[in-house]
mmCIF file of C-alpha atoms in Angstrom:
data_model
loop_
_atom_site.group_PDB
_atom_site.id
_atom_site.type_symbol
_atom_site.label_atom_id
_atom_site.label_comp_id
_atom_site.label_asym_id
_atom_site.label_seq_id
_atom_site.Cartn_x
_atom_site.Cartn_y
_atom_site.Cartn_z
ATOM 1 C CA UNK A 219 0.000 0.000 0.000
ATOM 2 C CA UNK A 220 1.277 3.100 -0.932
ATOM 3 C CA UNK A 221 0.655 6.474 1.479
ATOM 4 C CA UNK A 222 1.562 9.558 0.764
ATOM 5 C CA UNK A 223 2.886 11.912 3.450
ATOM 6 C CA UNK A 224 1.611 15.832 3.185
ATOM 7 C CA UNK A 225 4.560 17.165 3.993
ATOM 8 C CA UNK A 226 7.306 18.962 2.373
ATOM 9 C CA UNK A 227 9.758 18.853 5.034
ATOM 10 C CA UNK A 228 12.500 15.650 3.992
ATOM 11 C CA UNK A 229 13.864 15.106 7.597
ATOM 12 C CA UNK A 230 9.757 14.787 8.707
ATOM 13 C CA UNK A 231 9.737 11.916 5.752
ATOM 14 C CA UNK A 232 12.914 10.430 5.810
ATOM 15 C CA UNK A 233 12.352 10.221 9.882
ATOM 16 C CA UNK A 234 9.530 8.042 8.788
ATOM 17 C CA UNK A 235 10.414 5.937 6.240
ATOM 18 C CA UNK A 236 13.078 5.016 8.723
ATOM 19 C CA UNK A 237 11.211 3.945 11.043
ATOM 20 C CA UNK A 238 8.277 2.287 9.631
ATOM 21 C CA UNK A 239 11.579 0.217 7.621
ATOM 22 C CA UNK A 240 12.247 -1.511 11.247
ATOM 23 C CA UNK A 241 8.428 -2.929 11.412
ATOM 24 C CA UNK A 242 6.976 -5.597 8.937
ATOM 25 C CA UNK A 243 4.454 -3.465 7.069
ATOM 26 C CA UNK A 244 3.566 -3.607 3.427
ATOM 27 C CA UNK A 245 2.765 0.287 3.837
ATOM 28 C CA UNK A 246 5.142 2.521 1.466
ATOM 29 C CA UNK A 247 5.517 6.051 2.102
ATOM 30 C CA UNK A 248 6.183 8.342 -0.023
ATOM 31 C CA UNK A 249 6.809 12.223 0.091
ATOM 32 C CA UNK A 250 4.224 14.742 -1.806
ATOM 33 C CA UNK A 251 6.934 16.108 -3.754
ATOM 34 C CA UNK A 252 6.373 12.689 -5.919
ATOM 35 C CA UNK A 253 3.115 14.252 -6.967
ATOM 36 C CA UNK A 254 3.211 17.903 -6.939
ATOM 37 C CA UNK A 255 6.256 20.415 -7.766
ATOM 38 C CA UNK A 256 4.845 23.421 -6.183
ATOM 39 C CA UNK A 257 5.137 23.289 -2.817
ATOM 40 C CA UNK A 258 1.248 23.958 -1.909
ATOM 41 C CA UNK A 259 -0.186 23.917 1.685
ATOM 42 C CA UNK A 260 -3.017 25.278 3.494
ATOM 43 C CA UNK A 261 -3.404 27.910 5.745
ATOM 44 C CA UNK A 262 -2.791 25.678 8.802
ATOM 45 C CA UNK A 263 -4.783 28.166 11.135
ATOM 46 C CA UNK A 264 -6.293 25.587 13.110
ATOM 47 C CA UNK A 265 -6.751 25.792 16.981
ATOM 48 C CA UNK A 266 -4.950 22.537 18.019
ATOM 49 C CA UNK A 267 -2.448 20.208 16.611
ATOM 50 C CA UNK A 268 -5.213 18.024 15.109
ATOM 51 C CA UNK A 269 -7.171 20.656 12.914
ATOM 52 C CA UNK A 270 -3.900 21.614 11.363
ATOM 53 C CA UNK A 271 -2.614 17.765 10.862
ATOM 54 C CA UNK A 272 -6.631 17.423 9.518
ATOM 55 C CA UNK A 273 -6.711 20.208 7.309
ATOM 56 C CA UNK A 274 -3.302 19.460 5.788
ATOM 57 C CA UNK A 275 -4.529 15.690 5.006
ATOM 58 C CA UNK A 276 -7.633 16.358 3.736
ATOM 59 C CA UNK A 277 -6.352 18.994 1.458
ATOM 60 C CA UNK A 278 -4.037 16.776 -0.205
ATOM 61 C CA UNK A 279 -6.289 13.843 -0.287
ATOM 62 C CA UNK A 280 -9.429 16.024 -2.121
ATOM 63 C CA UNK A 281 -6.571 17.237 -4.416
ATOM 64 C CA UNK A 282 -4.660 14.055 -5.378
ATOM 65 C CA UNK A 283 -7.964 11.948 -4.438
ATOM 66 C CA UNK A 284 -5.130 9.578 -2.747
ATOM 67 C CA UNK A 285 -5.284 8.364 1.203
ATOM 68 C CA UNK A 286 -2.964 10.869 3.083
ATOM 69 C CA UNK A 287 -1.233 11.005 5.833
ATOM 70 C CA UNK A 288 -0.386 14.590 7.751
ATOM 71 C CA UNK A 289 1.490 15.933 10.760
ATOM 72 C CA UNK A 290 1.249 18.531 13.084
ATOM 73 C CA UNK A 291 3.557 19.463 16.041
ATOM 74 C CA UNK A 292 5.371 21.710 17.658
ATOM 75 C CA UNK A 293 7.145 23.015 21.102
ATOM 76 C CA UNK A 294 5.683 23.693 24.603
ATOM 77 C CA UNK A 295 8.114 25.881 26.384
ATOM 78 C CA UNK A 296 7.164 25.629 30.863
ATOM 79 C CA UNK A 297 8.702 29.547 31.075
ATOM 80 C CA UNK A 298 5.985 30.646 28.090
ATOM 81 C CA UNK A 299 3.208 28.201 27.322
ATOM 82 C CA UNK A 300 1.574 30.437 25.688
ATOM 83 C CA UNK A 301 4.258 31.764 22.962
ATOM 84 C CA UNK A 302 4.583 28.005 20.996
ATOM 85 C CA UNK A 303 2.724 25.314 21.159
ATOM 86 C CA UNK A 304 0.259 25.245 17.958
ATOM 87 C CA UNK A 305 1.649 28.551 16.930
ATOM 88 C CA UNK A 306 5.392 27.098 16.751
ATOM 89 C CA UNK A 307 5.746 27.371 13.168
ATOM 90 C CA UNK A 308 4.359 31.163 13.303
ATOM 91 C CA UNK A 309 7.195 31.743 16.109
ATOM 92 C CA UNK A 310 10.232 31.420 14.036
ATOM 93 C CA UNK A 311 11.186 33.785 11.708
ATOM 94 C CA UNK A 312 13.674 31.783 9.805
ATOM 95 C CA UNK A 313 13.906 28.266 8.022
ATOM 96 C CA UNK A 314 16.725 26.563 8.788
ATOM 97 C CA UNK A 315 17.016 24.079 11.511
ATOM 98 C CA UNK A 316 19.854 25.624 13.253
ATOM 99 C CA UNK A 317 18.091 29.281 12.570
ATOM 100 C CA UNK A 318 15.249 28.055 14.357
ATOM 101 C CA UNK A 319 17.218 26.608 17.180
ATOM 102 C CA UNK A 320 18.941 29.983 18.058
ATOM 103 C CA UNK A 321 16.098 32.152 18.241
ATOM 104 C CA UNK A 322 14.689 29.855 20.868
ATOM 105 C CA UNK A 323 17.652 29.893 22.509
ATOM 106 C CA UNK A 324 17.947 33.725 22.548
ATOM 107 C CA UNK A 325 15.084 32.838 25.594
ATOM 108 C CA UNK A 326 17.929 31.215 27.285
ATOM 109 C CA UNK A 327 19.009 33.986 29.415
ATOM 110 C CA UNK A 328 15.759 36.072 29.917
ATOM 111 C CA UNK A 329 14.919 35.635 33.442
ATOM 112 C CA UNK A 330 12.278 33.495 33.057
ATOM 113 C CA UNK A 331 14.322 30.656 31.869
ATOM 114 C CA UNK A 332 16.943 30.634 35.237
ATOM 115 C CA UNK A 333 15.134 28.249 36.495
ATOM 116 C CA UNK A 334 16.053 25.008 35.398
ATOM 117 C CA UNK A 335 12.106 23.679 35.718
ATOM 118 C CA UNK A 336 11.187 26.449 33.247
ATOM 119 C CA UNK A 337 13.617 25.082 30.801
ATOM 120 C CA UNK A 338 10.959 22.135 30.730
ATOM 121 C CA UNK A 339 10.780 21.407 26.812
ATOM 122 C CA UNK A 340 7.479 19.180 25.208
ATOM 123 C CA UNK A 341 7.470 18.218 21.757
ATOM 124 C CA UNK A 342 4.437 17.540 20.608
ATOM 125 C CA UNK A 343 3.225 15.792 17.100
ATOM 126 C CA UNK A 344 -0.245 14.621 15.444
ATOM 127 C CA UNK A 345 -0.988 12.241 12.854
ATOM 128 C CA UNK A 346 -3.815 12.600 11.208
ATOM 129 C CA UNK A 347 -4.873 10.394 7.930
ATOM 130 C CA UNK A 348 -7.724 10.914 5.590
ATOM 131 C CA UNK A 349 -8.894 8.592 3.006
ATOM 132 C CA UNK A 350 -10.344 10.074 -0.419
ATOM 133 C CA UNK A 351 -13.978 8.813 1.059
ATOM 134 C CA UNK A 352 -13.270 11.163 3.657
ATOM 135 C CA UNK A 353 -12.644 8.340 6.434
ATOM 136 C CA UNK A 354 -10.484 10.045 9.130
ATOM 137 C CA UNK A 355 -7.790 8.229 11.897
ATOM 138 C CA UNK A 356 -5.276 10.029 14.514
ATOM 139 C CA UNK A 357 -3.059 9.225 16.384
ATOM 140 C CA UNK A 358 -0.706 11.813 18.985
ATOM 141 C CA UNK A 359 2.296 11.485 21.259
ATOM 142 C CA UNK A 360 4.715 13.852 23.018
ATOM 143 C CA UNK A 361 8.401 13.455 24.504
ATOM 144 C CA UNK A 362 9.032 15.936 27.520
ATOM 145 C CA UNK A 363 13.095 16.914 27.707
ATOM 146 C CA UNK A 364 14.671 20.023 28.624
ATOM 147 C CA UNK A 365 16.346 23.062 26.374
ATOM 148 C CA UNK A 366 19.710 23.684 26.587
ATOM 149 C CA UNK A 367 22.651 24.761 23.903
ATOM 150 C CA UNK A 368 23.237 23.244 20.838
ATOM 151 C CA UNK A 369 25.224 19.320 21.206
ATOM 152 C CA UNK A 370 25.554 16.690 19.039
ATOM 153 C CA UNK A 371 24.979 16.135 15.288
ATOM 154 C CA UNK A 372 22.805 13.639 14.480
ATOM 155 C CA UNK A 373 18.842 14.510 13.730
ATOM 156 C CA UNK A 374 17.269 17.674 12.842
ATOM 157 C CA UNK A 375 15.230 20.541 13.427
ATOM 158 C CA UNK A 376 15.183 20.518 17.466
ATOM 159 C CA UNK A 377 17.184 17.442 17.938
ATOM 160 C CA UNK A 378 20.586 19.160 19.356
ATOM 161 C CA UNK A 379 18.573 21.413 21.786
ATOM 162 C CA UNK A 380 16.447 18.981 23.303
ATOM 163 C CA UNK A 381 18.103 17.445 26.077
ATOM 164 C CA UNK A 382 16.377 13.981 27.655
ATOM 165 C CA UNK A 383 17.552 13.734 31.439
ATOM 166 C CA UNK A 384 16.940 10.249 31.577
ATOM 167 C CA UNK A 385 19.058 9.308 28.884
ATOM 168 C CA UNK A 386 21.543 12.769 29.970
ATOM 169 C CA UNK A 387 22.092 13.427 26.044
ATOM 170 C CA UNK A 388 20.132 15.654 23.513
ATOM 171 C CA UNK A 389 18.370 13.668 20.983
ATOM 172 C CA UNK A 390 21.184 14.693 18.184
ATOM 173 C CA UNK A 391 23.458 12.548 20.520
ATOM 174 C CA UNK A 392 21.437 9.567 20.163
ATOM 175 C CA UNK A 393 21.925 6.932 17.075
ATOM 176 C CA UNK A 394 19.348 6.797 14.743
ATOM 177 C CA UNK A 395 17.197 4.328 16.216
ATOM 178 C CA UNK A 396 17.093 5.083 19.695
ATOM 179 C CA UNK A 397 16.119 8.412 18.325
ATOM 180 C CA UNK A 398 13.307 7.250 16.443
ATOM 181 C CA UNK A 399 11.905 5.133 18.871
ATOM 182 C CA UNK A 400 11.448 8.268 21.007
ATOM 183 C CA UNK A 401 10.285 10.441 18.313
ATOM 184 C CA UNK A 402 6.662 11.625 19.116
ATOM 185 C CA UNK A 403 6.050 11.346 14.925
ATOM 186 C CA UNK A 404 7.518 8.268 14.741
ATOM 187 C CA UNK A 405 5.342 6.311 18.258
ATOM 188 C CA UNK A 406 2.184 8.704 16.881
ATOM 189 C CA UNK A 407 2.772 6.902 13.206
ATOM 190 C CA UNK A 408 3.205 3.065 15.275
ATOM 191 C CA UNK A 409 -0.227 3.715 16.777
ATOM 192 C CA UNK A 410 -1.894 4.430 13.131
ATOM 193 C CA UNK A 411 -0.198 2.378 10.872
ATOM 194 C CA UNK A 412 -2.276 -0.979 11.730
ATOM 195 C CA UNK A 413 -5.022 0.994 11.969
ATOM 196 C CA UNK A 414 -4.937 2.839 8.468
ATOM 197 C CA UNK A 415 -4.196 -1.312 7.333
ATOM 198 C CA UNK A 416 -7.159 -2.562 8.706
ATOM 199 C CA UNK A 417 -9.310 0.584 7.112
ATOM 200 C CA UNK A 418 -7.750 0.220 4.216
ATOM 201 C CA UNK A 419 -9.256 -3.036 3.400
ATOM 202 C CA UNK A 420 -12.625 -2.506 4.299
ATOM 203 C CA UNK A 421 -12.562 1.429 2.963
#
C-alpha cells in the first residue's frame, strides 16, 4: 500500500520511512513532492495540533484523491506556554534548523528561563490520515526533555537542543534508532499504521 505523506519537510519523511523500515508493514511512504512540484499547503490556522494535521490531510487527499497522511507538532516551552505550542511554526522567523534553534535559545538567558524547571521542553506531534472517502484516523504522542545549547549532530530541526535527562544526552546525541523510537512522529505513526491497514481493506 502506498501512502503519501503531506509534507514537504524531507527530515519529517525520511524520519519516517526510517522507522516504519524496522516494522513488517507492506505500507510505502512516499513524500508529496512525488506528486506535486509546487510546494502547496493550506493555511494551517487551526486551533490545536489536530485541525492543522486534519486540514493538511484532507487537502491533499481532495486534491490528489489519494489516502494521506499529515502531521502537526510543535514546542511547549514551561517559562511561556503560551508563545509556541500550535503557533510554533508562526514563532520562528527563519527556516533553517539551526536558525530556528537559536532564536529559541535567545530565551535562554531572559529571566524566566533561570530556572532550570522552566527550561521544561514538550514536543508535541499529530498524525492525522484521511482517506479520499473522507474516512479520518489520529493518532498523537509527546516526549518531555529540557532546552539547553546546541550538542551533538545527528537529527534535525530541534534534535541538538532537546536534552532527555533520563538518557543525559540531547536527541542529536542519540543513534538513529534510539532516536526514532522516542520520536513523538515516529510512536504517533506506530499507533496508526495498523489501523490505516485494517481501514484500508474494508474502505
Amino acid at each position: 500500500m502506498e501512502l503519501i505523506v503531506g509534507t514537504w519537510n524531507q527530515g519529517k519523511l525520511n524520519e519516517m520511512q526510517e522507522a516504519l523500515a524496522l516494522v513488517p508493514s507492506d505500507v510505502h511512504l512516499v513524500g508529496i513532492q512525488e506528486y506535486l512540484t509546487n510546494p502547496l499547503a493550506p493555511s494551517e490556522s487551526g486551533a490545536t495540533y489536530y485541525d492543522n494535521a486534519l486540514e493538511k490531510a484532507r487537502f491533499y487527499s481532495d486534491l490528489l484523491q489519494k489516502p494521506v497522511l499529515a502531521d502537526d507538532g510543535g514546542l511547549a516551552l514551561a517559562a511561556f506556554p503560551e508563545l509556541l505550542g500550535v503557533h510554533t511554526s508562526r514563532f520562528f522567523k527563519s527556516h533553517t534548523g539551526p536558525e530556528k534553534n537559536q532564536e529559541l535559545l535567545a530565551l535562554y538567558n531572559t529571566p524566566e528561563l533561570q530556572n532550570p524547571a522552566k527550561r521544561q521542553l514538550t514536543l508535541h506531534a499529530c498524525l492525522v490520515y484521511v482517506s479520499p472517502t473522507g474516512n479520518i484516523l489520529s493518532a498523537s504522542a509527546a516526549l518531555t526533555g529540557q532546552l539547553v545549547a546546541p550538542t551533538g549532530s545527528g537529527g534535525y530541526g530541534f534534535d541538538p537542543i532537546f536534552y532527555v535527562p533520563s538518557l543525559g544526552k540531547t536527541l542529536a546525541q542519540l543513534p538513529t534508532s534510539q532516536r526514532n523510537a522516542l520520536s513523538p512522529r515516529v510512536q504517533a505513526l506506530q499507533q496508526l499504521i495498523p489501523q490505516i491497514k485494517e481501514l484500508s481493506e474494508n474502505d
